[in-house]
PDB file of N, CA and C in Angstrom:
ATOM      1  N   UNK A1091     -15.570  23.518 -20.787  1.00 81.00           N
ATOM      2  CA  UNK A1091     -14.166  23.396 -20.420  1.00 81.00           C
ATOM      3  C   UNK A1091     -14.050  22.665 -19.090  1.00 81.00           C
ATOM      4  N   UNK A1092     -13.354  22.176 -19.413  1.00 82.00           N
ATOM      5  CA  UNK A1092     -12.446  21.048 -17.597  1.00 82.00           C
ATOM      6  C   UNK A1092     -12.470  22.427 -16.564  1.00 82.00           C
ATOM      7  N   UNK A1093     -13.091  21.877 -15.226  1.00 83.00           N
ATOM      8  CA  UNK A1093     -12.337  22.630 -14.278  1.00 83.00           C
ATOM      9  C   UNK A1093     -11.612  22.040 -13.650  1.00 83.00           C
ATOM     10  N   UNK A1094     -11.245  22.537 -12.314  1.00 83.00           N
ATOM     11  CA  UNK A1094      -9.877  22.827 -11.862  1.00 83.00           C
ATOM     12  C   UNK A1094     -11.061  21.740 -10.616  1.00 83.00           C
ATOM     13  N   UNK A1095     -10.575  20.297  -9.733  1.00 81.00           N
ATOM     14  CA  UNK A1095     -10.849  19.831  -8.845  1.00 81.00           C
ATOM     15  C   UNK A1095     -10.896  20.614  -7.629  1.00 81.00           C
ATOM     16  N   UNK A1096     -12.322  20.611  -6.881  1.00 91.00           N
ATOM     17  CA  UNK A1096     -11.829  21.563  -5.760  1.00 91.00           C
ATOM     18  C   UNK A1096     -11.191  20.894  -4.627  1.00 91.00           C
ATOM     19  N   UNK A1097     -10.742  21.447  -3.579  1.00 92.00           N
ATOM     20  CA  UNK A1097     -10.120  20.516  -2.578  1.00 92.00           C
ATOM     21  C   UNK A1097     -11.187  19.651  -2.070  1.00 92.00           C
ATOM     22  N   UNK A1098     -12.411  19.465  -1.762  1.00 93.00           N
ATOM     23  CA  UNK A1098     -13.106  18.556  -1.102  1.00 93.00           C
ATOM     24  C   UNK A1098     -13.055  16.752  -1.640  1.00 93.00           C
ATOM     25  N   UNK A1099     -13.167  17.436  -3.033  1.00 91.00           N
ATOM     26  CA  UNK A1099     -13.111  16.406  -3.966  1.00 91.00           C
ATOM     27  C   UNK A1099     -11.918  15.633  -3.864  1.00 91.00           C
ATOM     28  N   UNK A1100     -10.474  16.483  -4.062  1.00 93.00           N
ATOM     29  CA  UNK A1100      -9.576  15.438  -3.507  1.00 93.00           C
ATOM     30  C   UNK A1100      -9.046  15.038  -2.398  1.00 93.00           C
ATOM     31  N   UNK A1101      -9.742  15.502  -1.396  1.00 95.00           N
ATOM     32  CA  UNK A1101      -9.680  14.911  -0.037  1.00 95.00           C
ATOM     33  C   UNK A1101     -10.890  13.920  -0.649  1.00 95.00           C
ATOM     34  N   UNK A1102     -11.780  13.690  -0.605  1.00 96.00           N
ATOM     35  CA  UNK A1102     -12.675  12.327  -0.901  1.00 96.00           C
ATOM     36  C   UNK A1102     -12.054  11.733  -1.729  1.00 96.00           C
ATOM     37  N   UNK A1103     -11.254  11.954  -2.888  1.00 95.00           N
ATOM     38  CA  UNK A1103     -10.683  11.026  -3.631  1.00 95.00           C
ATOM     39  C   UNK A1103      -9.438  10.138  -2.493  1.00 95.00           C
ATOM     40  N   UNK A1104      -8.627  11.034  -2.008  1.00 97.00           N
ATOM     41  CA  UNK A1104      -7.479  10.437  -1.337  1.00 97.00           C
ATOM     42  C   UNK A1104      -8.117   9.611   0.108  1.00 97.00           C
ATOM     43  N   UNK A1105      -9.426   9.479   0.774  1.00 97.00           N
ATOM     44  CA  UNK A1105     -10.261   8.872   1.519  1.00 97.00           C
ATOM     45  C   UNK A1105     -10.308   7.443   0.929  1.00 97.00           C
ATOM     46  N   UNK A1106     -10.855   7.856  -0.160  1.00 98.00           N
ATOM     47  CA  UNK A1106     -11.518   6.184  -0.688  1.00 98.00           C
ATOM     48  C   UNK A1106     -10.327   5.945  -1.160  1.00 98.00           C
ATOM     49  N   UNK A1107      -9.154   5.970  -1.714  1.00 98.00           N
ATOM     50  CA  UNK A1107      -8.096   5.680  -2.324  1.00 98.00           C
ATOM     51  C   UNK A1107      -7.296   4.725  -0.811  1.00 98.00           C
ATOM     52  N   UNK A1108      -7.073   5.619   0.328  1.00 98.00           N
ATOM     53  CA  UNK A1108      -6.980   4.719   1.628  1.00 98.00           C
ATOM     54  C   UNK A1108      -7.685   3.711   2.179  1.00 98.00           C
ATOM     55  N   UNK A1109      -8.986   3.987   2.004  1.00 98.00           N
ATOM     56  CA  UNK A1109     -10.029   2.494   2.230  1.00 98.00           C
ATOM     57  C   UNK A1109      -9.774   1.722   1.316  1.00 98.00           C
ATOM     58  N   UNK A1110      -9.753   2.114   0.086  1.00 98.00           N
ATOM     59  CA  UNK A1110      -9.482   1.135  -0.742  1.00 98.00           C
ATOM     60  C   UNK A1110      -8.001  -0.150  -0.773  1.00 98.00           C
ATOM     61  N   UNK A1111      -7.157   0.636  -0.223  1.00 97.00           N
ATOM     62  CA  UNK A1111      -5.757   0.559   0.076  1.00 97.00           C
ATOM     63  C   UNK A1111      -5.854  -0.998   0.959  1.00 97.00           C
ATOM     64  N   UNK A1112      -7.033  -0.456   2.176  1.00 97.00           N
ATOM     65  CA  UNK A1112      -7.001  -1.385   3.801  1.00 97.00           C
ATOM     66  C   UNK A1112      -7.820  -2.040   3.359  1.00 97.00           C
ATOM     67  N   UNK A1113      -8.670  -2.130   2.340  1.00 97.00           N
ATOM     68  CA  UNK A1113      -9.421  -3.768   2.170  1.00 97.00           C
ATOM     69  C   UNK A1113      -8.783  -4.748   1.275  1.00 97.00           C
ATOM     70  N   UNK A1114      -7.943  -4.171   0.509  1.00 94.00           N
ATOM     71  CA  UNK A1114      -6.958  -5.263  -0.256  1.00 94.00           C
ATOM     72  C   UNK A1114      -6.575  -5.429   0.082  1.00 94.00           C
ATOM     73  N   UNK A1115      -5.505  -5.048   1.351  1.00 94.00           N
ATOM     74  CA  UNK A1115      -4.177  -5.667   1.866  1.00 94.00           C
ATOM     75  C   UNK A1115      -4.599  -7.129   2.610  1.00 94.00           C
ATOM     76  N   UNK A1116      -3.850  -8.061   2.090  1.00 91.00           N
ATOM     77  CA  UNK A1116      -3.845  -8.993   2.707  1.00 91.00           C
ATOM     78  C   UNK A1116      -3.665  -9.270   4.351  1.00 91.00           C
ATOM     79  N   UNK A1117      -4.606 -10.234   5.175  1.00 90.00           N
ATOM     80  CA  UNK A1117      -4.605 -10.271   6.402  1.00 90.00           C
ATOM     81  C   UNK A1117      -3.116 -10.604   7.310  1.00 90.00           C
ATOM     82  N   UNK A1118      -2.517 -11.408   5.805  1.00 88.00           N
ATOM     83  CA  UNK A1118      -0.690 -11.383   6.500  1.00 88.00           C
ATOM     84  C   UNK A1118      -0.139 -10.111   6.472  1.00 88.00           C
ATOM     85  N   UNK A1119      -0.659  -9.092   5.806  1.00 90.00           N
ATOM     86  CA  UNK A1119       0.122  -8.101   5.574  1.00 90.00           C
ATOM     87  C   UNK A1119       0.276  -7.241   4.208  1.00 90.00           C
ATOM     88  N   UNK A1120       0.567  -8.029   2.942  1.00 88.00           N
ATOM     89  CA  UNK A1120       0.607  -7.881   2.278  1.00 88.00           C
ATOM     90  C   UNK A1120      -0.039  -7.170   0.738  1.00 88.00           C
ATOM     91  N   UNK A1121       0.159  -7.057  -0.239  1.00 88.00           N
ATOM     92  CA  UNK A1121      -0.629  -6.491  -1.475  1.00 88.00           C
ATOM     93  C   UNK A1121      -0.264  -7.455  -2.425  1.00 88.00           C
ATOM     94  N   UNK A1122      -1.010  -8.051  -3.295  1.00 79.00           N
ATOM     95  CA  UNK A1122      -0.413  -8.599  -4.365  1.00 79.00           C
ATOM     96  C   UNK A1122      -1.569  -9.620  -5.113  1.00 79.00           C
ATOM     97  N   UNK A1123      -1.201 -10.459  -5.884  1.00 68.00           N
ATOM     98  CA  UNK A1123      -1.948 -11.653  -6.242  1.00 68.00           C
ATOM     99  C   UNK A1123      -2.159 -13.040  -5.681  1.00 68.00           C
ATOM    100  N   UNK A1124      -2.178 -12.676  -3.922  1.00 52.00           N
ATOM    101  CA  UNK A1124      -2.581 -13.382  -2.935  1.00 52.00           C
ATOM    102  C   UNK A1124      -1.604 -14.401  -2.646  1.00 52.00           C
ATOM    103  N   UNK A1125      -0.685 -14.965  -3.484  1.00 55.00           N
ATOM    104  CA  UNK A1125       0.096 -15.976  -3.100  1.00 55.00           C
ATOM    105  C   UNK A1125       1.295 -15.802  -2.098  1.00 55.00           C
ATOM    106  N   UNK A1126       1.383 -14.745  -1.351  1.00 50.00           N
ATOM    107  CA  UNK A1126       2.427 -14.650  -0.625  1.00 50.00           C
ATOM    108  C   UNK A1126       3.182 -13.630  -1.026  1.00 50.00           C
ATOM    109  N   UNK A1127       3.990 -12.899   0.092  1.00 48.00           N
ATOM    110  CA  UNK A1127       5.014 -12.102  -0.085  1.00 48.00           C
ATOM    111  C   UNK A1127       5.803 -12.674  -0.901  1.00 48.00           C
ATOM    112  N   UNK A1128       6.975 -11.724  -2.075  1.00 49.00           N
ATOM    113  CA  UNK A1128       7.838 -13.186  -2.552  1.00 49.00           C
ATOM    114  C   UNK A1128       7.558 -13.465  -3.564  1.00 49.00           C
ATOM    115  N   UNK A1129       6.358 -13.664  -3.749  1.00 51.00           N
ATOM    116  CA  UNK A1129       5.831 -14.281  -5.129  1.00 51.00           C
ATOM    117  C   UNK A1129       6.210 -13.469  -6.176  1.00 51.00           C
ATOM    118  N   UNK A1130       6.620 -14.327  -7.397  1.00 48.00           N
ATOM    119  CA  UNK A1130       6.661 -13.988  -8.622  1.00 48.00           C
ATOM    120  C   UNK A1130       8.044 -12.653  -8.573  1.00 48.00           C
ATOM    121  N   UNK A1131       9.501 -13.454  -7.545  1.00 51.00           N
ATOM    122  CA  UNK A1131      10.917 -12.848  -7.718  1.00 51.00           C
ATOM    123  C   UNK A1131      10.552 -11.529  -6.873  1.00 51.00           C
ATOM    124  N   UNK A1132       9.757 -11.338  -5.904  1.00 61.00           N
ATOM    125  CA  UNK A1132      10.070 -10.261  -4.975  1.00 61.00           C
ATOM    126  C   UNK A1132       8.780  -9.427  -5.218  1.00 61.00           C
ATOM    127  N   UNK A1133       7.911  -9.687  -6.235  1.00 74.00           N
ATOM    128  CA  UNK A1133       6.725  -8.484  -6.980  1.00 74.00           C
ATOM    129  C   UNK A1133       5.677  -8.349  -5.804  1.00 74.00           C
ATOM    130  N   UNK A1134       5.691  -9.231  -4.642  1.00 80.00           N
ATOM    131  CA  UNK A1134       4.852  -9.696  -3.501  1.00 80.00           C
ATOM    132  C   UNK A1134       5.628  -8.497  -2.297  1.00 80.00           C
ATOM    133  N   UNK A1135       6.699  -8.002  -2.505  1.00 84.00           N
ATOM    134  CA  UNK A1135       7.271  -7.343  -1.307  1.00 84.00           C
ATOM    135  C   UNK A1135       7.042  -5.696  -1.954  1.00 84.00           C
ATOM    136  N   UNK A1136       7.309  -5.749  -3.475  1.00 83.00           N
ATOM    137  CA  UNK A1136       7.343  -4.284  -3.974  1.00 83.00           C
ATOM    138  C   UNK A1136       6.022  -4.303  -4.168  1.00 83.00           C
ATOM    139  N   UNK A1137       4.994  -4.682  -4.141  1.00 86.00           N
ATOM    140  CA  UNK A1137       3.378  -4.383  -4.255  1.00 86.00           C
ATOM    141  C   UNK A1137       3.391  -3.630  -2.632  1.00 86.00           C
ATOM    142  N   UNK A1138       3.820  -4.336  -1.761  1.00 90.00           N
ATOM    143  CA  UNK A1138       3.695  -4.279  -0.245  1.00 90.00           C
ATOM    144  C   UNK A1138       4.204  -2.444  -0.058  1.00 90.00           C
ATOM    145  N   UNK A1139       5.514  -2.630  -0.662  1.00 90.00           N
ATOM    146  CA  UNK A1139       6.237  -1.384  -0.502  1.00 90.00           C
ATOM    147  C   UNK A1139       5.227  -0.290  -0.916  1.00 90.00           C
ATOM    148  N   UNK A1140       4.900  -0.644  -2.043  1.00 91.00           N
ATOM    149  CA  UNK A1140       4.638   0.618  -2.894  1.00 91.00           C
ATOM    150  C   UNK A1140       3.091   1.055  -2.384  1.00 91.00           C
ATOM    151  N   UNK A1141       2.684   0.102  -2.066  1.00 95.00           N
ATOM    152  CA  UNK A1141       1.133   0.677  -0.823  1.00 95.00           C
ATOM    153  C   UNK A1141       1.572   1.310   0.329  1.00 95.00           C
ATOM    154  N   UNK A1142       2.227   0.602   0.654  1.00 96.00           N
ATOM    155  CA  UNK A1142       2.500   1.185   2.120  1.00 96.00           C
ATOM    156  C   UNK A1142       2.635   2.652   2.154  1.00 96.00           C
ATOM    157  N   UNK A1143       3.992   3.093   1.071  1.00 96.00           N
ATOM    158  CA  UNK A1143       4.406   4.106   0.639  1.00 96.00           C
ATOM    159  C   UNK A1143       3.203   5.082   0.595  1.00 96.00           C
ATOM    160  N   UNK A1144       2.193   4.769  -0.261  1.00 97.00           N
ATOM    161  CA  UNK A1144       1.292   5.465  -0.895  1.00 97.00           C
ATOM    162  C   UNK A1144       0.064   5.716   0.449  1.00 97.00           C
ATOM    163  N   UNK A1145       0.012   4.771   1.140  1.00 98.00           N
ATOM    164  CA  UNK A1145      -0.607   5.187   2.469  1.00 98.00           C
ATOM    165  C   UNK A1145      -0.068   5.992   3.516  1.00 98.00           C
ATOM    166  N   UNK A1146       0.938   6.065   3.609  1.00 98.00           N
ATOM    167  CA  UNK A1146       2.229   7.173   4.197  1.00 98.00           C
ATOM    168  C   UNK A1146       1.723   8.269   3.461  1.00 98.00           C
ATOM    169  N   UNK A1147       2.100   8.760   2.519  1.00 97.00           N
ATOM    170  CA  UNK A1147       2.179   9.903   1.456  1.00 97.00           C
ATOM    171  C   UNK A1147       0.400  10.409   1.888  1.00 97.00           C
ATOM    172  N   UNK A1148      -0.509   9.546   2.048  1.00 97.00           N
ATOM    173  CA  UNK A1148      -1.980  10.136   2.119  1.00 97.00           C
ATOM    174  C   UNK A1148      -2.454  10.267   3.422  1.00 97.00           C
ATOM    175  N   UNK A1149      -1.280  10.541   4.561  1.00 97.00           N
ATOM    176  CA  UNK A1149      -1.319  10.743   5.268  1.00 97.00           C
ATOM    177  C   UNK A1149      -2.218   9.853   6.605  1.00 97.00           C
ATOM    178  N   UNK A1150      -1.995   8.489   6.790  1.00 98.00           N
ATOM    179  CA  UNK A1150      -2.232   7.483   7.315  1.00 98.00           C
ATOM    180  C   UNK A1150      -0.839   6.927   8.321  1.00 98.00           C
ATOM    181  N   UNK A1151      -1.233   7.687   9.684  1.00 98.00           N
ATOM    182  CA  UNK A1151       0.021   7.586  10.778  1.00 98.00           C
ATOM    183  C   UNK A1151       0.986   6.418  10.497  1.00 98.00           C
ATOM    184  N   UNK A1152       2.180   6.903  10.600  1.00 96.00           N
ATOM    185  CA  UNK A1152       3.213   4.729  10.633  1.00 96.00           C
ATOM    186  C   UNK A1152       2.454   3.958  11.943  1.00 96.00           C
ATOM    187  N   UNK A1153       1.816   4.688  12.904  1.00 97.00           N
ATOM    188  CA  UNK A1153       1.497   3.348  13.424  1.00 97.00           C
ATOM    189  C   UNK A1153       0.161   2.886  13.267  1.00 97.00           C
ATOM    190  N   UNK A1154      -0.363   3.352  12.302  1.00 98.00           N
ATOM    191  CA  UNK A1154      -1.592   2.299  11.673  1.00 98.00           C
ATOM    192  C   UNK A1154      -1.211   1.391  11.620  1.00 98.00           C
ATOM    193  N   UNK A1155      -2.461  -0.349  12.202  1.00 97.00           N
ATOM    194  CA  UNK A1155      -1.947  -1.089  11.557  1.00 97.00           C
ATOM    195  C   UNK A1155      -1.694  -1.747   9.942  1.00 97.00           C
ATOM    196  N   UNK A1156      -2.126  -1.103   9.652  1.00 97.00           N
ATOM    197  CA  UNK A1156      -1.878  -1.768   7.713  1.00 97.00           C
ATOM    198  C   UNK A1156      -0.086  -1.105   7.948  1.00 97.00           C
ATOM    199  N   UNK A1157       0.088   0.113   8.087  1.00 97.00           N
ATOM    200  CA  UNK A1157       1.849   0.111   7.596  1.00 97.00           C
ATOM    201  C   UNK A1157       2.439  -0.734   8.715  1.00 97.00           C
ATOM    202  N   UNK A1158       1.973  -1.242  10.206  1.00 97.00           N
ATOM    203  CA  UNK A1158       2.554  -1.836  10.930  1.00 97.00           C
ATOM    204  C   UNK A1158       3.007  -3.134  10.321  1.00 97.00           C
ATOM    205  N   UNK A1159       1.890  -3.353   9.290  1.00 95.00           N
ATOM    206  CA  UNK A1159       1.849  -4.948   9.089  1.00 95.00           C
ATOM    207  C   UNK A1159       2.802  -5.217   7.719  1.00 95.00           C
ATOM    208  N   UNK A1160       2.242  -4.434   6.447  1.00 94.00           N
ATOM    209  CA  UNK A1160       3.439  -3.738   5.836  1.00 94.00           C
ATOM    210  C   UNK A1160       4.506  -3.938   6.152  1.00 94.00           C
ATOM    211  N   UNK A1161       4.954  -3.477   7.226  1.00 95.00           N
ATOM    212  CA  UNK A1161       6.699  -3.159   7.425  1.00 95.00           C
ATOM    213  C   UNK A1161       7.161  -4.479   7.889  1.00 95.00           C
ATOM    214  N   UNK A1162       6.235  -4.918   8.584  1.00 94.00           N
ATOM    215  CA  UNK A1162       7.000  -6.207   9.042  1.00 94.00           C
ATOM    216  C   UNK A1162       6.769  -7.294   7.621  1.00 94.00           C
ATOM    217  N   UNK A1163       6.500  -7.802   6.534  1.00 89.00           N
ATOM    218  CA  UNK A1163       6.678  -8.392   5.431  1.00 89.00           C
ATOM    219  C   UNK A1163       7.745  -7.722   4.670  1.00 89.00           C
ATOM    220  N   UNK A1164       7.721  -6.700   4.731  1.00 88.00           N
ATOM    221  CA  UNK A1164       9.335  -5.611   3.598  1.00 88.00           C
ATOM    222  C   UNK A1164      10.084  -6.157   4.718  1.00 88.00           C
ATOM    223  N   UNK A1165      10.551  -6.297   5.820  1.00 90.00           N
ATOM    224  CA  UNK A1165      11.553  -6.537   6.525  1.00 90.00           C
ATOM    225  C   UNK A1165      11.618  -8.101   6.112  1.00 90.00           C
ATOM    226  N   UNK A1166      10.762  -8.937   7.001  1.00 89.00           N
ATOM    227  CA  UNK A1166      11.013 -10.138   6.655  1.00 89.00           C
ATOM    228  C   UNK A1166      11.226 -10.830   5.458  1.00 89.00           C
ATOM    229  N   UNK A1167      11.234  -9.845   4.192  1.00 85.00           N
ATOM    230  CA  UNK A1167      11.182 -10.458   2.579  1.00 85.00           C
ATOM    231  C   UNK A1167      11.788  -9.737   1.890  1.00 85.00           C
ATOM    232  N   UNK A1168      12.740  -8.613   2.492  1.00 82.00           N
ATOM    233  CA  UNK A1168      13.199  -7.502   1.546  1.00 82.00           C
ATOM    234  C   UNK A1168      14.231  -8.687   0.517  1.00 82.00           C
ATOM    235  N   UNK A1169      15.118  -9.461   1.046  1.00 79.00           N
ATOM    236  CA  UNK A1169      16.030  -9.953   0.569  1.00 79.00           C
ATOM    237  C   UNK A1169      15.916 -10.851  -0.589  1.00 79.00           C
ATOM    238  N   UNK A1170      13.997 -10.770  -1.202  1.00 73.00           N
ATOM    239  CA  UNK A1170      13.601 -11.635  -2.186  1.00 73.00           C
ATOM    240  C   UNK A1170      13.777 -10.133  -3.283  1.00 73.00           C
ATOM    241  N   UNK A1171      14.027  -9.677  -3.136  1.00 72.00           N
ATOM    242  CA  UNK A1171      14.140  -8.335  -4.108  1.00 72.00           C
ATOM    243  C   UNK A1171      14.740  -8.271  -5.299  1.00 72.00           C
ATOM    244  N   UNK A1172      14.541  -8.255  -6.439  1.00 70.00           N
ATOM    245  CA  UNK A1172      16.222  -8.989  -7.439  1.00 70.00           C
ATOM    246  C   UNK A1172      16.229  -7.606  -8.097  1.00 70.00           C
ATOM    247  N   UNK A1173      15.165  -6.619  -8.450  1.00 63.00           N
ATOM    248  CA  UNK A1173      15.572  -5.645  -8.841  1.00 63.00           C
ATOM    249  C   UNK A1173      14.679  -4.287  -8.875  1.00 63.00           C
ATOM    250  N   UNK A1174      15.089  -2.768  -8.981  1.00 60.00           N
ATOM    251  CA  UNK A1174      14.404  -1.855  -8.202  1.00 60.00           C
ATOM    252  C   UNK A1174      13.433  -1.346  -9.087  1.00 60.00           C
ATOM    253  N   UNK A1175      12.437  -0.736  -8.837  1.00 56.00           N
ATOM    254  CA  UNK A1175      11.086  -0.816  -9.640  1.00 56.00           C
ATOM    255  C   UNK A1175      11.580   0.254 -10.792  1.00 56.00           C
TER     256      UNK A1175
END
């Protein structure tokens, strides 16, 4: 039978899930399929969002820089947005 994850395990899961997070993000800032915030009708700003988010939530301070860098691309690109996920 399945057990039940103990906490160590998902603290190491939610570890590498954050490293994993800070080596994709792009050096502008970003998450996506490298072409820029923007790209492909806004999917370049909600990739951005939705990491950021998820690095927040796993408990990674706002002033890290990955959400520093993050926030400043959702600001500067929110307005490529056409519709909500």
């Amino acid at each position: 039978a399945a057990q039940p994850a103990d906490e160590a395990a998902i603290e190491q899961a939610i570890r590498d899930g954050v490293r994993y997070l800070k080596k994709e993000q792009k050096p502008a800032g970003f998450w996506g399929d490298g072409t820029g915030p923007g790209a492909g009708k806004g999917w370049g700003v909600g990739y951005t969002a939705l990491c950021g988010l998820a690095l927040v939530e796993c408990g990674v301070p706002t002033k890290d820089p990955a959400i520093t860098r993050a926030a400043r691309i959702i600001r500067a690109n929110i307005g490529e947005l056409e519709s909500p996920y």
